[in-house]
Every structure is written in C-alpha cells, then in structure tokens.
Coordinates of C-alpha atoms in Angstrom, one line a residue:
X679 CA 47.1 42.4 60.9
X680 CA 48.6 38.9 59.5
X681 CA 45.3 37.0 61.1
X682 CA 42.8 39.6 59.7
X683 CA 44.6 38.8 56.3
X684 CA 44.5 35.4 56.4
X685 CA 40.9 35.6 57.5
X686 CA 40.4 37.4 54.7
X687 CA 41.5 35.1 52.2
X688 CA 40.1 31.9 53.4
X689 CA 36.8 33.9 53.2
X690 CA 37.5 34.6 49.6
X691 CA 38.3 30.7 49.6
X692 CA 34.9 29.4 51.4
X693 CA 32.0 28.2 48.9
X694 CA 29.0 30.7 48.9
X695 CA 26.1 29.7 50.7
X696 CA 23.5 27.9 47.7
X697 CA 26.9 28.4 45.7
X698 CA 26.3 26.0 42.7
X699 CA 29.6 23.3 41.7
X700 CA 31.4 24.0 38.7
X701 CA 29.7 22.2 35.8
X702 CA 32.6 20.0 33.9
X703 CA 33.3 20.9 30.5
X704 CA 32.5 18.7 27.7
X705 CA 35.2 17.8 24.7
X706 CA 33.7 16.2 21.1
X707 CA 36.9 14.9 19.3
X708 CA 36.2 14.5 15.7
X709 CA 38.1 13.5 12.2
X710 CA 37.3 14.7 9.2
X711 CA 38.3 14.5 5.2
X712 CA 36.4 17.1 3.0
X713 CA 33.4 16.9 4.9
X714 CA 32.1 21.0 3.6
X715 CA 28.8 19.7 3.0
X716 CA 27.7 18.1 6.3
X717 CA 30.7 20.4 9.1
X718 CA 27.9 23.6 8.9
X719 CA 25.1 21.8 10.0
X720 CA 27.5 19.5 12.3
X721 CA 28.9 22.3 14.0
X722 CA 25.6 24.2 14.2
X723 CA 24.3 21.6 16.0
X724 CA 26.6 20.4 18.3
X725 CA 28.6 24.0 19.4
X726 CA 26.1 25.0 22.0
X727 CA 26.7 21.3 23.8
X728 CA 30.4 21.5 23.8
X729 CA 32.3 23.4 25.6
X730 CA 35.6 22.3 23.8
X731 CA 36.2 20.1 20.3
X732 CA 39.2 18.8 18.7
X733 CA 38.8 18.2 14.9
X734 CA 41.5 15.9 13.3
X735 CA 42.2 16.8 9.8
X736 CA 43.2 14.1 7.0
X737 CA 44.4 16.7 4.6
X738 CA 41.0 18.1 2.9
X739 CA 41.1 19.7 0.4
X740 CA 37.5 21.0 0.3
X741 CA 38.4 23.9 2.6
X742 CA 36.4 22.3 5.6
X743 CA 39.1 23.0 8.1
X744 CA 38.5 27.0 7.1
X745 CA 34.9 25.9 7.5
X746 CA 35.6 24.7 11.0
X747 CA 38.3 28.2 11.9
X748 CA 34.8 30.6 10.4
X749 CA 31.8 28.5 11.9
X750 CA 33.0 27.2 15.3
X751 CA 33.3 28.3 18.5
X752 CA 37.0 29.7 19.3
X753 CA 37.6 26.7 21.9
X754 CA 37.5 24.0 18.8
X755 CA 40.6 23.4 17.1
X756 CA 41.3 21.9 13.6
X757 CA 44.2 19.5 14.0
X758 CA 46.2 17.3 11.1
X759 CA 46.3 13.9 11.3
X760 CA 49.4 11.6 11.9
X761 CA 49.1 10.1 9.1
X762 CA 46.9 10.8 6.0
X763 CA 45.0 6.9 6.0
X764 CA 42.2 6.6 7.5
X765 CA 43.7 3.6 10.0
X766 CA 41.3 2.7 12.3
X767 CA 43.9 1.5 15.0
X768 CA 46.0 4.5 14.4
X769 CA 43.0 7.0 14.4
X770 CA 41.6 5.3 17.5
X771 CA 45.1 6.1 19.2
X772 CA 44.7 9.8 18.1
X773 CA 41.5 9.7 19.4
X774 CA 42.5 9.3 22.8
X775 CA 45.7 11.4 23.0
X776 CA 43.3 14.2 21.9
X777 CA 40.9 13.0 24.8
X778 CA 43.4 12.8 27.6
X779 CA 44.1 16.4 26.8
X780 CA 41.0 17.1 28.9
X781 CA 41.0 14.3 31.7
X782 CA 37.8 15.9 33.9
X783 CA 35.8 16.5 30.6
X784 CA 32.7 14.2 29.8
X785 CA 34.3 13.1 26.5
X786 CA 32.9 11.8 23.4
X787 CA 34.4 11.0 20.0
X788 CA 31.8 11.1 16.7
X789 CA 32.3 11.5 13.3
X790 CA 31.0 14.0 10.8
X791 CA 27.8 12.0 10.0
X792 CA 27.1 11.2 13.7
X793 CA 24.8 13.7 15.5
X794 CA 24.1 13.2 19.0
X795 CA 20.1 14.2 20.2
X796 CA 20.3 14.7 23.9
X797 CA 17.4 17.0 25.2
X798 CA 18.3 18.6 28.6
X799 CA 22.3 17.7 28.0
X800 CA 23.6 19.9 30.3
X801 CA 21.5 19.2 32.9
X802 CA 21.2 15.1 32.2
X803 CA 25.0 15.5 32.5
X804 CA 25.2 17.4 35.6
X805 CA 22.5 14.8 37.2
X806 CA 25.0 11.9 36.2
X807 CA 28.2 13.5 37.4
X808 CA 30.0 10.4 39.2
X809 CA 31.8 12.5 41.6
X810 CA 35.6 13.4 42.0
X811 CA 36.4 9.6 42.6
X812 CA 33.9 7.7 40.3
X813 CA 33.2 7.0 36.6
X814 CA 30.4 7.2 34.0
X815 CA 30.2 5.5 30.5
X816 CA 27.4 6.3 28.4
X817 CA 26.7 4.5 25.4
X818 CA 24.0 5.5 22.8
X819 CA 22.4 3.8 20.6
X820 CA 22.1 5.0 16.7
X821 CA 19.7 5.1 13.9
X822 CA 20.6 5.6 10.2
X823 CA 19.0 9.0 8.8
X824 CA 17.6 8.2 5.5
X825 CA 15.3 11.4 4.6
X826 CA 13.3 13.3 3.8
X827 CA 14.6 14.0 0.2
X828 CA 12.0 14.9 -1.6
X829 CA 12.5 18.4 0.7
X830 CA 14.9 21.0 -0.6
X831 CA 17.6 21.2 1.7
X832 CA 18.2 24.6 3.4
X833 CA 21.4 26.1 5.4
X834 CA 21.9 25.4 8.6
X835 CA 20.6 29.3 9.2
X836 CA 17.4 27.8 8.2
X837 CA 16.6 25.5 9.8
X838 CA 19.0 22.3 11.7
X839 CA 19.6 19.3 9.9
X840 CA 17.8 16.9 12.3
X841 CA 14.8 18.8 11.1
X842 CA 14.7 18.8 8.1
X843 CA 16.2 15.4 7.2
X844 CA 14.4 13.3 10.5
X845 CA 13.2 10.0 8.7
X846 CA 15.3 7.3 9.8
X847 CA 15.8 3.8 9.8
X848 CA 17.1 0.8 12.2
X849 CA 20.6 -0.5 10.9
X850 CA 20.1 -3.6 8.8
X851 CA 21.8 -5.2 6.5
X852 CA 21.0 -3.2 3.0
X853 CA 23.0 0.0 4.5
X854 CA 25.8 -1.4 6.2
X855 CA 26.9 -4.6 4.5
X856 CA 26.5 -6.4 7.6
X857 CA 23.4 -7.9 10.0
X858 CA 22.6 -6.5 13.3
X859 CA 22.8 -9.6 15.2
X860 CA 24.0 -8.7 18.6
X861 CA 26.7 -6.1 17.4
X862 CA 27.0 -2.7 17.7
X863 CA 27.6 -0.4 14.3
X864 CA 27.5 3.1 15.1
X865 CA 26.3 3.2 18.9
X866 CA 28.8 5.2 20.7
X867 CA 30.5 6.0 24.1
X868 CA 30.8 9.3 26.5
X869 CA 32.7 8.8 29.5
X870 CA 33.5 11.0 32.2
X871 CA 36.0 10.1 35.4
X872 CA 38.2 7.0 33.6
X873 CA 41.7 8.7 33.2
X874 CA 43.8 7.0 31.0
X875 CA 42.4 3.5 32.3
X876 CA 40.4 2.8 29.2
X877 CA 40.8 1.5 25.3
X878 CA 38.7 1.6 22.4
X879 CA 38.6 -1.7 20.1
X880 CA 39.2 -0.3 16.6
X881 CA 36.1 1.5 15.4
X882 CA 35.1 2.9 18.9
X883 CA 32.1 0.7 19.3
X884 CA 33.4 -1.3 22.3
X885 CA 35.8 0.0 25.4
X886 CA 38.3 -2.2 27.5
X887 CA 40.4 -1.3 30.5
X888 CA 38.5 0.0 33.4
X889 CA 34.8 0.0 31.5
X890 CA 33.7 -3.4 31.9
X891 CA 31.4 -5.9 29.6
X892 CA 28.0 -4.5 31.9
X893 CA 28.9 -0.9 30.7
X894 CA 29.8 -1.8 27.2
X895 CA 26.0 -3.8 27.3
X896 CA 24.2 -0.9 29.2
X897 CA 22.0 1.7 26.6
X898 CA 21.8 5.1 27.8
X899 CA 18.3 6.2 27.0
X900 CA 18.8 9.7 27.0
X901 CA 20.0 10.4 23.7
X902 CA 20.7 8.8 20.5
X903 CA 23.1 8.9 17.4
X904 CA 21.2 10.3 14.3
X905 CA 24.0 8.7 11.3
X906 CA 24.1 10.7 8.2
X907 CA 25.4 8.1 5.6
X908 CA 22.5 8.3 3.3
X909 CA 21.4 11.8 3.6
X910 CA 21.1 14.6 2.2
X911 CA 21.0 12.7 -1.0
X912 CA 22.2 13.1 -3.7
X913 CA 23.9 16.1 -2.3
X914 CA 26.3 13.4 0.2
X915 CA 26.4 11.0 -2.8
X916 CA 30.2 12.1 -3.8
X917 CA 31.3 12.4 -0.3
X918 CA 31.0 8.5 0.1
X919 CA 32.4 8.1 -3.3
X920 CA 35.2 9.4 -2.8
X921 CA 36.1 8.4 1.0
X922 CA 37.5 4.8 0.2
X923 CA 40.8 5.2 -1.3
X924 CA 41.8 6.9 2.2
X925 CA 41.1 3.7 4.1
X926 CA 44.7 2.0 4.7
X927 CA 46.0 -1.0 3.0
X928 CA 46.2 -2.5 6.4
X929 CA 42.6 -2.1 7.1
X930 CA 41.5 -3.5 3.4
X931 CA 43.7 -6.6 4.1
X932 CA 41.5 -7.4 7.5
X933 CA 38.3 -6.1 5.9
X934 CA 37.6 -3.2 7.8
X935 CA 36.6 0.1 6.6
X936 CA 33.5 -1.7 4.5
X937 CA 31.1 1.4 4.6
X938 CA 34.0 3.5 3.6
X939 CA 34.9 1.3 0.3
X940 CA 31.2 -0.2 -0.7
X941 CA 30.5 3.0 -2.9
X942 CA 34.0 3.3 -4.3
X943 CA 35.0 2.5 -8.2
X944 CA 31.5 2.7 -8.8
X945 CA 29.0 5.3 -10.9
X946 CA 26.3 7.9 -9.9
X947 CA 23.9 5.8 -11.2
X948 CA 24.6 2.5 -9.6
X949 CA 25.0 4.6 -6.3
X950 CA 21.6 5.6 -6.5
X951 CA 20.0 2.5 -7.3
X952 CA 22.3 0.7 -4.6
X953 CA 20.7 3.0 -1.8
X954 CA 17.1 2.5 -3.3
X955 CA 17.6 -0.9 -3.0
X956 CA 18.8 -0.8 0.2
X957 CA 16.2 1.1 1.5
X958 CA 13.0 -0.9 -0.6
X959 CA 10.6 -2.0 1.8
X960 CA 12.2 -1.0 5.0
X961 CA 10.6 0.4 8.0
X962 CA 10.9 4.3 8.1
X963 CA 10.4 6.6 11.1
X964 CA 9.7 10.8 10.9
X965 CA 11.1 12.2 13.5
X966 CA 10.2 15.0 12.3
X967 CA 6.5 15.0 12.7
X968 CA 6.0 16.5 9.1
X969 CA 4.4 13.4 7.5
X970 CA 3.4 9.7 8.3
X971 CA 6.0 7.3 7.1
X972 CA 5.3 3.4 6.9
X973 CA 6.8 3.0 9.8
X974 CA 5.0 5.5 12.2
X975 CA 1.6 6.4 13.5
X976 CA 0.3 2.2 15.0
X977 CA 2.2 2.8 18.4
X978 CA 3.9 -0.2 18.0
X979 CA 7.6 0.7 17.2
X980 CA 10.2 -1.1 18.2
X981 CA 11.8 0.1 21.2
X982 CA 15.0 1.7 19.6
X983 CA 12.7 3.7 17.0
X984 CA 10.2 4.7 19.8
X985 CA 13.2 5.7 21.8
X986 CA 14.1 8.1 19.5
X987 CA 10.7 9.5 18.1
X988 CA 10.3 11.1 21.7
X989 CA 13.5 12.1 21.7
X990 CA 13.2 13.9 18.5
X991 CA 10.1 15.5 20.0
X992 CA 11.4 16.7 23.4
X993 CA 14.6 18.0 21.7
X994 CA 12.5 19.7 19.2
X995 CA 14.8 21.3 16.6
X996 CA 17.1 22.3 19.4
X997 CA 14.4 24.1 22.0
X998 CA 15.0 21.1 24.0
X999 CA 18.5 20.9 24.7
X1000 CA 18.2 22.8 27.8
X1001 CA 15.3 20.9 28.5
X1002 CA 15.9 20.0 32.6
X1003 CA 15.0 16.4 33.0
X1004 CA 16.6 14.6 35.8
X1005 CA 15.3 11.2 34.2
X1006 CA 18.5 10.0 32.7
X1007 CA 18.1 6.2 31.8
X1008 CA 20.7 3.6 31.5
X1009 CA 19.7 -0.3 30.2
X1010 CA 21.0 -3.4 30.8
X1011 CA 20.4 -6.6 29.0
X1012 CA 16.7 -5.8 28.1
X1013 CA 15.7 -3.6 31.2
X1014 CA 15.7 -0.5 31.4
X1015 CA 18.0 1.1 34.8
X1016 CA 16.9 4.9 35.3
X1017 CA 19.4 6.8 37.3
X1018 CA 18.3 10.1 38.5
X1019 CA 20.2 12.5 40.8
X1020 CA 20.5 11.3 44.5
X1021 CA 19.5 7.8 43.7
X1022 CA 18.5 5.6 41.2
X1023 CA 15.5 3.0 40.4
X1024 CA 14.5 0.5 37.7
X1025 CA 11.4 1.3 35.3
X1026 CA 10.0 -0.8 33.1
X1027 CA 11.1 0.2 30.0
X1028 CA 12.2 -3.0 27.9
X1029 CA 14.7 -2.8 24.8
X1030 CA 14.2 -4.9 21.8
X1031 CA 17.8 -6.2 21.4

C-alpha cells in the first residue's frame, strides 16, 4: 500500500507530456512624486506586462499613491521612500532592495515618464529566458515623446497614451541640457538571472558587477523607451516645475539631477518658450501614423527612429503586445546580434551610434 502511494505522488510530481514551463514573472519597480497626471495612463499601459510592480512613494501629495491602490493590479504595491530627496545613490539602492525581493523575476526599473513598447513581450521574454543557471541583460534604447499637442488629450479609457501623443524625437541637446555623444540618457536595463551580483551607476543607465561593458554596449532591438518629459503639454508643464526642489543638496553640489532642476524658479511662460526652443527645427517622428511630421515618410531615418516607427506599428496601441515573434534582437557596437529561441544568428541590421 506504501509503494502504490508513493507511486502515486511522484505521478502527481512528473511534468505532463507537452506540459509547458512556468513562465517567470515580471517586476517594474518605480518611484514617484505627485505624478496624478501621467500614473493612469502609466499603469494602463504597463499592468497587463507585469506581473508584479513596486511603486516607491516620495511623499505626494497629489493623491497618486490612492491613484496607484484604485487603478493597478492588486500585485503592485505603493511603498514610501527612505528618505523624502530625490538622491540618486540612495534611490538607486532602494531600487535594488525592492528588486531582490523577486530574484527569478525579469526586472526592470522605469520611472513615471518612461514607457516601455515591447510587442510580443511575453513571448520575446519567454524566447530569451537564459535558463536556471544563466543571465540576460536587456538594455533599450529611448526616444523623447514630444507630441502631438495640438490633439485634445483623452483618458486612458480612451484611448493609450502612446497613441495619442506618438511624435517623438532623438535626445539632443535642447531637451536634456546635455549632447548625446556616446552616452546613454534614458536607455534602460531589464535583467533576468543576475542575483545580487549587479550595481547600478547612479541614474540606472549603466550596470557593474556581473554585467559586463559588452552588455552595457549591446541595444536590445525589441523594444524601446517612449520618455514623457515634454508631453502632454502644457498639461505636464507644472509637474516639471515643481520636481526640483526634491533633488538632494548632495546631488546639486555634483550637478546631477539637471532635468529635474532646469525648469525650476522659472515662469509658465519662459517654460513654454524654453521647450519651443528646444524643439525648433528638430527632426520629428509620428509613431502614430496620424500625420506626416518632418521627419517621416523619405525612408531614410536614422536607425534609432526607424527602430521605433515599426515598433510603434507592430505594437499598435497595445494589439501587439501579445504579438508572438521569436525575433528578439540584441546589438553590439554597430551590428545588430539577433537571438532567437534555440539559437542565435547575426542580421544585418546596423545602428547609427
């Protein structure tokens, strides 16, 4: 009677014939300071990607963490912060306690403005699993949405954010008080299978430990980060007005924080014309397939804009996200690495770094 039991149970135990693997889950770890305008859309668009989200709280006052409790999934939690700075070392640490908390998770960290357009992310994710012993570091690359504005902006109920505010530029210097020469701004990481063995440099755009310089130059061509710094506008206008005097004194001294402070102490109006000026005779891309923009329509984008057009079309105001495409695509230097599942090959797909 004892063997028939245990036969029993390691029948119970034994994988079903064409049984699929467990799919890992997927944390987003976020921070956020009165962010009520943009956390709808935000959590509307990523909830149905993650499977668990940690939101850190620097003490809003808007009532965006009751935004986060009503709108999101019950597996996100709101947070507070250590500290109520915004301190890119200390936040970066926060970060990654937050992470650990899920050590098998793919894991990714963004902020409110960031939106990640991944079509077939589930499946892409599942294709790229690195196995029980192995490790995967994704870094995308970002764009700076800067329209549509002339649009009025609907809920989130309406219609996703990524649609109706798809125009968007390369980072230059205008936007981001800095030049893009060889350095990362808001291009960010997912990893899955590196434990504790990793670091972020402050800002998150770089990882040390275990993720080595080839990773940190690889370009995962299967999404991209959509930044919402400069739209809706003027609707996001006050948002960046008033996010500066939460940097700490320690990151003012060393100069960091600049996009947080560069609108601070400043009026409505020179706000506006700094943006227009910014913006004056720059390249513009509509993902959105709405309407031409000067810099769409001759086939001749750079590759970082043409990278993210077809994104934006296979994703297609969210249809895509269960798109299954097995073509996930990794770069390094300025050619393009494709890794698919069960193998991997190199296409001739050329970045223009």
């Amino acid at each position: 009677m004892r063997d028939v039991a245990l036969l029993l149970a390691l029948l119970r135990a034994a994988p079903t014939a064409g049984a699929q693997p467990k799919r890992r889950g997927t944390l987003l770890v976020s921070h956020f300071y009165n962010e009520a305008l943009l956390l709808p859309y935000w959590i509307a668009h990523h909830a149905p990607m993650f499977s668990s989200a940690i939101l850190i709280d620097y003490n809003s006052t808007d009532g965006s963490a009751e935004l986060v409790r009503q709108l999101a999934p019950r597996t996100w939690k709101v947070v507070p912060s250590w500290d109520g700075e915004f301190d890119a070392v200390n936040l970066d640490r926060q970060v990654k306690q937050w992470e650990m908390t899920r050590p098998d998770d793919w894991r990714i960290a963004l902020t409110t403005t960031e939106f990640l357009v991944m079509p077939g992310f589930h499946e892409l994710l599942a294709a790229l699993d690195p196995g029980p012993s192995g490790h995967r570091v994704l870094h995308f690359h970002s764009l700076i949405a800067v329209g549509d504005d002339t649009i009025p902006l609907k809920p989130p109920s309406a219609e996703p954010l990524v649609c109706q505010r798809g125009v968007f530029v390369e980072p230059q210097r205008g936007l981001l008080l800095g030049g893009r020469s060889g350095g990362a701004f808001y291009d960010r990481f997912m990893h899955v299978g590196l434990g504790s063995n990793y670091v972020y440099t402050p800002g998150r755009h770089h990882m040390g430990g275990s993720v080595t310089q080839a990773e940190n130059n690889a370009f995962y061509d299967g999404g991209i980060i959509l930044k919402y710094m400069w739209t809706p506008w003027p609707e996001t206008r006050s948002r960046k007005m008033q996010i500066g005097h939460k940097v700490s004194s320690r990151d003012r001294k060393m100069g960091a924080g600049v996009q947080h402070n560069q609108m601070s102490n400043i009026s409505t109006r020179a706000a506006d014309e700094r943006r227009a000026g910014a913006l004056d005779g720059v390249a513009k891309y509509d993902g959105t397939g709405k309407a031409p923009t000067n810099g769409t329509g001759g086939g001749g984008e750079p590759a970082v804009p043409a990278l993210a057009l077809g994104l934006l079309k296979r994703w297609a105001c969210g249809k895509g996200l269960h798109e299954h495409d097995g073509g996930a695509g990794m770069t390094i230097g300025r050619r393009s690495r494709r890794v698919v599942a069960g193998g991997s090959r190199t296409a001739d797909f050329l970045y223009d770094q």
